CSV table of C-alpha atoms in Angstrom, one decimal:
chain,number,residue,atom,x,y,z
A,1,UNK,CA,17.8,-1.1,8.7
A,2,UNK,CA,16.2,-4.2,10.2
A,3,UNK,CA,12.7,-5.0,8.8
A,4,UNK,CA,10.2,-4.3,12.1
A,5,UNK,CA,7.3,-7.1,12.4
A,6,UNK,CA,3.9,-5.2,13.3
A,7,UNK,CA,5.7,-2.1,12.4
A,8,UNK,CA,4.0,0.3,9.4
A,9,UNK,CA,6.7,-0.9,7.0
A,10,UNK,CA,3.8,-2.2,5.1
A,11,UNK,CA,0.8,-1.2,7.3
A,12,UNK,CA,-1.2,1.8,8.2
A,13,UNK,CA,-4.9,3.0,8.5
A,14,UNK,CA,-7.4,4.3,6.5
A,15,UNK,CA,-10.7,5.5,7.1
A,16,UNK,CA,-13.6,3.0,6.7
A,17,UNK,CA,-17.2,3.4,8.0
A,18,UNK,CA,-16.1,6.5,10.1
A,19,UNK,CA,-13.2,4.0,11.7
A,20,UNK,CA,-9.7,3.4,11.6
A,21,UNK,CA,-9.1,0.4,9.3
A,22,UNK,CA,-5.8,-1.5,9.4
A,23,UNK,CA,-4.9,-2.6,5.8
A,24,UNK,CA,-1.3,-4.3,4.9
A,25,UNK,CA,0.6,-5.2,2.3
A,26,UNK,CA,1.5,-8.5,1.4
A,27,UNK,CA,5.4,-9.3,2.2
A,28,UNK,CA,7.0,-12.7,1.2
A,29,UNK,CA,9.3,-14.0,4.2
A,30,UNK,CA,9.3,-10.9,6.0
A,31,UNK,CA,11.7,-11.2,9.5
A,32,UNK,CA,13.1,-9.4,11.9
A,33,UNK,CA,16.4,-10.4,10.6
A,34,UNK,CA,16.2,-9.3,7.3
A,35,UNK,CA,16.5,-5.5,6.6
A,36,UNK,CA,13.8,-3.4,4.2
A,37,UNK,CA,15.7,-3.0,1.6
A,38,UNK,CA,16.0,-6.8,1.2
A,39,UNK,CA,12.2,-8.0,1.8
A,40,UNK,CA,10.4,-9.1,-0.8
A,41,UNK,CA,6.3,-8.1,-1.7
A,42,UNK,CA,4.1,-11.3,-2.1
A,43,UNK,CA,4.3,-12.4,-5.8
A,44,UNK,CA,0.6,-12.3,-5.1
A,45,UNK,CA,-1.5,-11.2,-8.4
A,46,UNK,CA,-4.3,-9.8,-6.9
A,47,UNK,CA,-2.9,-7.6,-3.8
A,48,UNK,CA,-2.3,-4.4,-6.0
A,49,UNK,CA,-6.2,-5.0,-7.6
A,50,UNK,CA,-7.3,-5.4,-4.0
A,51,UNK,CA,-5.9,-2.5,-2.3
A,52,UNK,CA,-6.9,-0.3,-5.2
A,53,UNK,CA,-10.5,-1.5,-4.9
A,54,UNK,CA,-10.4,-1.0,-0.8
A,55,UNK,CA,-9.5,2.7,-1.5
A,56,UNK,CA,-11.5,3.6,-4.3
A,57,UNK,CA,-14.6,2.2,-1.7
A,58,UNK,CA,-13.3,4.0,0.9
A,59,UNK,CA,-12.4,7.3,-0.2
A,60,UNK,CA,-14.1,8.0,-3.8
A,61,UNK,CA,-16.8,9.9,-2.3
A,62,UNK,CA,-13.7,12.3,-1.0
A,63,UNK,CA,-13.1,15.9,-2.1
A,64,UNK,CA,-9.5,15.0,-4.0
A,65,UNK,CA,-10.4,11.5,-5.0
A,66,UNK,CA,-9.7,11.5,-8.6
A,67,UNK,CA,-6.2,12.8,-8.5
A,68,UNK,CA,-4.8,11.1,-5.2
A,69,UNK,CA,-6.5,8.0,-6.6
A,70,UNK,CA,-4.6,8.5,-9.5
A,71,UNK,CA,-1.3,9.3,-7.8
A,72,UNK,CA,-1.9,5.8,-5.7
A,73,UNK,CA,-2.6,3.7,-8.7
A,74,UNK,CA,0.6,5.1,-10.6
A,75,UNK,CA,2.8,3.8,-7.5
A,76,UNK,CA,0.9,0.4,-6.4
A,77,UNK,CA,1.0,-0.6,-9.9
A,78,UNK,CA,4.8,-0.2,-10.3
A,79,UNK,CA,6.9,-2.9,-11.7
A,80,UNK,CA,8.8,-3.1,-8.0
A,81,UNK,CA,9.1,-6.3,-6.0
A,82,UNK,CA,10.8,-5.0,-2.8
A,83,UNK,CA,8.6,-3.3,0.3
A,84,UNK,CA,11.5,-0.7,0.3
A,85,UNK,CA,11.0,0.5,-3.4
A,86,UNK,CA,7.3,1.2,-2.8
A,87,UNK,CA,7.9,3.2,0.3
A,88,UNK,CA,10.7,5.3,-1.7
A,89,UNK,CA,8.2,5.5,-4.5
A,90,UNK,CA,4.8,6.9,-2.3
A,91,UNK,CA,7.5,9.2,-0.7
A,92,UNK,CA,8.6,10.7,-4.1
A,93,UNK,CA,5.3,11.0,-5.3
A,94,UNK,CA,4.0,12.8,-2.6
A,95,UNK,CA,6.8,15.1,-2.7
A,96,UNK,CA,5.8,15.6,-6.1
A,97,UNK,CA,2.3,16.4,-5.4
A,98,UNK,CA,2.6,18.4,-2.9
A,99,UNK,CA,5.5,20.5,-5.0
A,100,UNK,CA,7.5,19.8,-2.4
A,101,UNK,CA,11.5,20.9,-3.1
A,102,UNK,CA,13.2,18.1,-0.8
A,103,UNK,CA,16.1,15.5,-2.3
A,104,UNK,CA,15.4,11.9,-1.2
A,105,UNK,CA,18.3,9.9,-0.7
A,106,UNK,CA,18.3,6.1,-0.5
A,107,UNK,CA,20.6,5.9,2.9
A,108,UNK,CA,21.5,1.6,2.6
A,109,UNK,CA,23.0,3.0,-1.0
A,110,UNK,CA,24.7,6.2,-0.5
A,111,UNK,CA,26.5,6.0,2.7
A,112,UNK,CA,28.4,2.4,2.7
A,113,UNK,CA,28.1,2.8,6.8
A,114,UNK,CA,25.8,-0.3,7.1
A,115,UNK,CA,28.2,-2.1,9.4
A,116,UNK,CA,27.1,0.7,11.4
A,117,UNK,CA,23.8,0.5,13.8
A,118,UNK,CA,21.6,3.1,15.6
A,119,UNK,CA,22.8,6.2,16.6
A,120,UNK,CA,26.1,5.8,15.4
A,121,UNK,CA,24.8,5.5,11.9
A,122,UNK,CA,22.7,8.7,11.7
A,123,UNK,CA,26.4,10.2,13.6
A,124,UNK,CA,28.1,9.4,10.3
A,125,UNK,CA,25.3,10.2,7.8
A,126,UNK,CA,25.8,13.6,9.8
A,127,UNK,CA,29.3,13.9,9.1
A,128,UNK,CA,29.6,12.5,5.5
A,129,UNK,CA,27.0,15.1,4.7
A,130,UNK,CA,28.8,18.1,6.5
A,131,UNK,CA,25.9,19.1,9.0
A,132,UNK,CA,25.9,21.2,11.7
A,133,UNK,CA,21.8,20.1,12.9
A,134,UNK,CA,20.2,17.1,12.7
A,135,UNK,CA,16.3,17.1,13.2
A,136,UNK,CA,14.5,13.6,13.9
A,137,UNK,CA,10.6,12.5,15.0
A,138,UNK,CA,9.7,13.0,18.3
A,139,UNK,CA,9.9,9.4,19.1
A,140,UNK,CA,13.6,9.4,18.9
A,141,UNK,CA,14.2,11.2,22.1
A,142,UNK,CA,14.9,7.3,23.3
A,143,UNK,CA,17.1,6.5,21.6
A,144,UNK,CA,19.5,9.4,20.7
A,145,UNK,CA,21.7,11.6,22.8
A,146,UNK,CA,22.0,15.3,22.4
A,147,UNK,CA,25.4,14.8,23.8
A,148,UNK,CA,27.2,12.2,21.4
A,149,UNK,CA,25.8,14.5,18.2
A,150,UNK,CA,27.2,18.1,20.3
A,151,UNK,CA,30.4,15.8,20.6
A,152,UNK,CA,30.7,15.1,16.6
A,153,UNK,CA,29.7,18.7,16.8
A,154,UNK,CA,26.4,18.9,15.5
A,155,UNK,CA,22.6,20.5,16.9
A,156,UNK,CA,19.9,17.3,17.7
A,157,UNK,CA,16.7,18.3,17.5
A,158,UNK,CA,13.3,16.4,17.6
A,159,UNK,CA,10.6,17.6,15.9
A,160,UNK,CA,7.3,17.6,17.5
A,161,UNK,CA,4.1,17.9,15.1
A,162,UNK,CA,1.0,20.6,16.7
A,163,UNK,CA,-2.0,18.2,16.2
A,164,UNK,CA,-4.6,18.9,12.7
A,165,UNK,CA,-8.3,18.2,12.0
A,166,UNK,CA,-9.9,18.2,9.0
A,167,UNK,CA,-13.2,17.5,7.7
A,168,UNK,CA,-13.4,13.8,6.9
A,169,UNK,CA,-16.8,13.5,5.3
A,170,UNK,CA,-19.6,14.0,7.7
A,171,UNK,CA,-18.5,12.2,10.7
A,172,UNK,CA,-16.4,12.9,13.8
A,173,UNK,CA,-12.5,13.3,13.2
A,174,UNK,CA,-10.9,10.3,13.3
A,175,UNK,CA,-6.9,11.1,13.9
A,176,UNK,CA,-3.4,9.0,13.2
A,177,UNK,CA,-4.6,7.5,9.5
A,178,UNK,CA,-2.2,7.2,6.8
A,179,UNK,CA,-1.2,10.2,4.2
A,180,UNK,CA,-3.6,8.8,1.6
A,181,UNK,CA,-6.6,9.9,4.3
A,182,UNK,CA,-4.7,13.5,4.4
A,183,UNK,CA,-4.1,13.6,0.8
A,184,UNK,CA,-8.0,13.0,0.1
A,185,UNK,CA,-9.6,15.6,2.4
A,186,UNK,CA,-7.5,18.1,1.7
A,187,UNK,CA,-6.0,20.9,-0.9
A,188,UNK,CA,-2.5,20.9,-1.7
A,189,UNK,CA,-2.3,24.3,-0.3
A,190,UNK,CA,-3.5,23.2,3.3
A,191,UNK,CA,-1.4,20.3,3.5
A,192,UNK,CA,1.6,22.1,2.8
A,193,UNK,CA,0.5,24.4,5.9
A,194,UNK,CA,0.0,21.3,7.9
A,195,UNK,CA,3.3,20.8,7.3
A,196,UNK,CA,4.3,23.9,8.7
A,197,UNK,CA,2.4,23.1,12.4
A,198,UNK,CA,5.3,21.6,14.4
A,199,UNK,CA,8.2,22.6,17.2
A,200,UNK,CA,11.8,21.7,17.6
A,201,UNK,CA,12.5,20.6,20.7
């Protein structure tokens, strides 16, 4: 998959002074031609110090600070030089903090359909892995047809999360941050139910 330029690849928000706060991490010729998998972090030795010390001032007053911060530092501090690693890496330590059961599975390894673009792609992910429903974000009702998966014979569905508030300190919910603000103000237990507040559509 194409690297996306003022995507959240390697951005998202956080919560700052009772604000959204854009932070990003550093990428070394990132392009729109290049895919994830192949773009490179900034050999940059101070980015990972940095980012630590913006969430530890942002967040250590929170309710789950000392573990999350502990979860973030194990993945930030990684050995990895590719954007696409430390994505795979937050993603499978969430997972494991959250106890959730899911297998992640690195798609530009495991399917050898990368001549293979868009729709078409997620088609034959479908039918290498013998499914009869596929469920995608919300946002893909754009770009994918109900009709060319019912043709391959499988069930699209998008998935459309119910919207959650939490406490966030003692200010006025700010909504849309990253899973780091989540993961701070809020139990294991409740998240997993947050998890549970969608519709397929």
């Amino acid at each position: 998959v194409n690297f996306i330029k003022k995507g959240w690849i390697n951005r998202n928000n956080i919560l700052i002074a009772n604000k959204a706060s854009l932070f990003t991490i550093p990428l070394s010729g990132a392009s729109q031609n290049s895919h994830i998998n192949e773009t490179k972090l900034l050999n940059k030795p101070n980015w990972r110090p940095g980012f630590l010390k913006k969430i530890e001032r942002a967040y250590k007053k929170a309710p789950y600070f000392e573990a999350v911060f502990a979860l973030i530092q194990t993945v930030v501090l990684s050995e990895t030089a590719f954007i696409s690693e430390l994505a795979v890496q937050s993603l499978e330590a969430v997972v494991a903090y959250l106890n959730i059961p899911t297998a992640l599975v690195r798609s530009s390894a495991h399917y050898k359909n990368t001549s293979l673009k868009g729709e078409s792609r997620i088609i034959d992910i479908c039918v290498q892995e013998k499914a009869g429903e596929y469920v995608n974000p919300i946002g893909g009702q754009e770009l994918y047809s109900k009709k060319a998966f019912a043709q391959r014979g499988i069930i699209l569905k998008f998935l459309k999360s119910a919207p959650i508030t939490y406490k966030q300190f003692d200010n006025a919910f700010v909504p849309g941050l990253s899973m780091i603000d989540v993961l701070m103000f809020n139990s294991k237990t409740d998240i997993r139910q947050f998890l549970k507040s969608y519709e397929l559509l």
